mmCIF file of C-alpha atoms in Angstrom:
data_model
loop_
_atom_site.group_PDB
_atom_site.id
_atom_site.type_symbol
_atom_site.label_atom_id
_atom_site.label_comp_id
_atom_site.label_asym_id
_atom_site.label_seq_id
_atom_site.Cartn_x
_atom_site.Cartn_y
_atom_site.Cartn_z
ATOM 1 C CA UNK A 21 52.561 -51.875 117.254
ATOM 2 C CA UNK A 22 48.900 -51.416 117.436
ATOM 3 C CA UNK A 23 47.425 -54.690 116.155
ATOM 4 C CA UNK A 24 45.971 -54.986 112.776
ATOM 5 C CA UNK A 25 45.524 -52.601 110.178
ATOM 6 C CA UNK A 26 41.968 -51.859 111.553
ATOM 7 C CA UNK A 27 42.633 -51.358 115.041
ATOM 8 C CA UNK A 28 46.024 -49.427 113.867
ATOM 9 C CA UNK A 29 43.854 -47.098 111.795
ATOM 10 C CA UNK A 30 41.631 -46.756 114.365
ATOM 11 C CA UNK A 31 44.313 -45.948 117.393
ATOM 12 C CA UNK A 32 45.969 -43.233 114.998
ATOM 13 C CA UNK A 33 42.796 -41.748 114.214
ATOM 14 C CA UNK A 34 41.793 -41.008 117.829
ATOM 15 C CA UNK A 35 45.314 -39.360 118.280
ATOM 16 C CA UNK A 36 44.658 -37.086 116.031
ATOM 17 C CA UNK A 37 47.614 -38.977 113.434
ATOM 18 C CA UNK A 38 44.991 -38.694 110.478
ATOM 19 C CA UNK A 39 46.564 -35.493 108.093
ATOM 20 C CA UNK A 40 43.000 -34.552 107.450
ATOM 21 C CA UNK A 41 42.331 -34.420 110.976
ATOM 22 C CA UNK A 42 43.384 -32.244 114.010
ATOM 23 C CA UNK A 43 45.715 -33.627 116.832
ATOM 24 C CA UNK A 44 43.759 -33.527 120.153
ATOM 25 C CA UNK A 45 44.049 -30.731 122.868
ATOM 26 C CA UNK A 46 42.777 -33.259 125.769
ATOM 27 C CA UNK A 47 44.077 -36.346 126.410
ATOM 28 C CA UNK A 48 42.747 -38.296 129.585
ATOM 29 C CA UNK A 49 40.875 -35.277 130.177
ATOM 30 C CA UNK A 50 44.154 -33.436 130.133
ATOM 31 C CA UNK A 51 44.693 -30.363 128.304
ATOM 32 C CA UNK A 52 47.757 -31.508 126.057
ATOM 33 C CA UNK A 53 50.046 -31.184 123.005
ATOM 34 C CA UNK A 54 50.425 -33.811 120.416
ATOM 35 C CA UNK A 55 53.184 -34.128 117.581
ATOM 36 C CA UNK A 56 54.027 -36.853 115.279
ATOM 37 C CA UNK A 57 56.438 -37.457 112.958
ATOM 38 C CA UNK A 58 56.333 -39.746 109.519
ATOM 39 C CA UNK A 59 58.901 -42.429 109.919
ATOM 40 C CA UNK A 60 62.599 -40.874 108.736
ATOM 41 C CA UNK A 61 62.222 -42.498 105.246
ATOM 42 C CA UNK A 62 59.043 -40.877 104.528
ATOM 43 C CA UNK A 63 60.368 -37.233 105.023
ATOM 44 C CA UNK A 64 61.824 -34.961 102.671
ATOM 45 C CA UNK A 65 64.925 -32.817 104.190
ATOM 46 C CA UNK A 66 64.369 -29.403 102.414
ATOM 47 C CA UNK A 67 67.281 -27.338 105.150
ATOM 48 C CA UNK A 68 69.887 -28.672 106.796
ATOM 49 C CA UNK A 69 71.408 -26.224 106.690
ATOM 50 C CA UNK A 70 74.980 -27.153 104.972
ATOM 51 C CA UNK A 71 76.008 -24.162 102.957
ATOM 52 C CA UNK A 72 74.853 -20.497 102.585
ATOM 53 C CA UNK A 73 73.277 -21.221 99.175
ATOM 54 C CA UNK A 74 70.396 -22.951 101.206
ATOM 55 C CA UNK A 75 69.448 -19.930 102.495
ATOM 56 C CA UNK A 76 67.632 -19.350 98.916
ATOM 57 C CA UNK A 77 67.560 -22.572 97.365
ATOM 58 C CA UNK A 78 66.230 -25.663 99.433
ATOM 59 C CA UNK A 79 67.752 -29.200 98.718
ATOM 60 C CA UNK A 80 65.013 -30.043 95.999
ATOM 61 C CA UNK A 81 66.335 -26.978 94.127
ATOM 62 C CA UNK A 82 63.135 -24.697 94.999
ATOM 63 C CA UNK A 83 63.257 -21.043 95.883
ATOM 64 C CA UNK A 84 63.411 -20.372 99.884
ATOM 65 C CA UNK A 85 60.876 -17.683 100.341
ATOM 66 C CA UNK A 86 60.811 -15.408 103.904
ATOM 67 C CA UNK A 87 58.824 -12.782 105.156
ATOM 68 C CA UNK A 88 60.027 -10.479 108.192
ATOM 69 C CA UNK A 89 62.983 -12.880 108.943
ATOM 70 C CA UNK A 90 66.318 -12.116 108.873
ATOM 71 C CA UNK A 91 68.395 -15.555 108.249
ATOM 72 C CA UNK A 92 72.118 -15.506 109.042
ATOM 73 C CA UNK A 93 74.383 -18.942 107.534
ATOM 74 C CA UNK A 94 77.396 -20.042 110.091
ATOM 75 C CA UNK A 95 79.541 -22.058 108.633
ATOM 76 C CA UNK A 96 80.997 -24.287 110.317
ATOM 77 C CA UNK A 97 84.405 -24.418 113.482
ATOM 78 C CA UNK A 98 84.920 -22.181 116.076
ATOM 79 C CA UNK A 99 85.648 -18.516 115.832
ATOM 80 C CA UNK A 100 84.946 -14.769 117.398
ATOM 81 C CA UNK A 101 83.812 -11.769 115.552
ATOM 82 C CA UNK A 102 87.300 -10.533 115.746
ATOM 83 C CA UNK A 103 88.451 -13.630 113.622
ATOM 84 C CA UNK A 104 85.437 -13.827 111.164
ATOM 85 C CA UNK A 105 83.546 -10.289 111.062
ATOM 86 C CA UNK A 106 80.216 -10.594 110.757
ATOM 87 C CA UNK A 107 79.739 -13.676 112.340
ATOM 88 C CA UNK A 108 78.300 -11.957 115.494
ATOM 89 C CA UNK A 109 74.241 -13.834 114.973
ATOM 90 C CA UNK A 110 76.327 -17.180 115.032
ATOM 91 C CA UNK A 111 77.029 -16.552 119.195
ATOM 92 C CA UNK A 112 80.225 -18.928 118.469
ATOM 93 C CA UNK A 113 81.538 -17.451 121.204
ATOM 94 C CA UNK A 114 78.992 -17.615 123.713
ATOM 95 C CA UNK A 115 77.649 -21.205 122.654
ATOM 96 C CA UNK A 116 78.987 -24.087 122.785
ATOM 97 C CA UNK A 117 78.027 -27.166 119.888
ATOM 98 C CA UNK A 118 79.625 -30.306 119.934
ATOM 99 C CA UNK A 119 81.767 -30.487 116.574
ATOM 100 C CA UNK A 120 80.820 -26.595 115.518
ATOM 101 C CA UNK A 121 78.668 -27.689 112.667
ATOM 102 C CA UNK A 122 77.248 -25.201 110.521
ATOM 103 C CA UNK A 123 74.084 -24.190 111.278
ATOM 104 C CA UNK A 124 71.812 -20.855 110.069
ATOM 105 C CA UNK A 125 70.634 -18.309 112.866
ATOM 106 C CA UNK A 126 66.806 -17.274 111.610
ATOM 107 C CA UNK A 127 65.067 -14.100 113.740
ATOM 108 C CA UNK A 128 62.067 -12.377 113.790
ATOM 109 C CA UNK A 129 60.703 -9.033 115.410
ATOM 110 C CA UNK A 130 58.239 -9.569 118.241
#
């Protein structure tokens, strides 16, 4: 993708791709935003989330620490808050997801 390991090395440390340095604000003498990714297989899932009990243990069975948010688990399908009280953060009703997975509703003040 870039050429050889050199010139790779060198292309990903001017877009800021180096962990020990900062992506770039400019580009082109652009102000701009820059994110990247490690490749799928180098990543470590720690929320998915599939089940309430993430919402205090991650997937590498860790402790899921918050401060001043309030995290809500929907499970998965399609209901109202008449059907399933206390679903009312999940907006099932207002929002529609392809398949109705689960998913967790996290808020913050401000």
């Amino acid at each position: 993708m870039f050429g050889d390991a050199q010139q790779e090395a060198q292309s990903k440390l001017a877009l800021g791709m180096t962990p020990s340095e900062y992506a770039p604000n400019t580009l082109y003498g652009l102000p701009a935003r820059v994110a990247a990714f490690y490749p799928a297989e180098q990543r470590t899932v720690l929320f998915t989330p599939a089940s309430e009990a993430e919402l205090t243990t991650n997937a590498l069975g860790g402790a899921v620490t918050t401060r001043g948010l309030t995290m809500h688990f929907c499970p998965e399908g399609h209901y109202t808050p008449v059907s399933k009280p206390g679903s009312e953060p999940c907006r099932r009703v207002n929002v529609s997801i392809p398949g109705q997975p689960a998913l967790a509703v996290i808020s913050w003040p401000g």
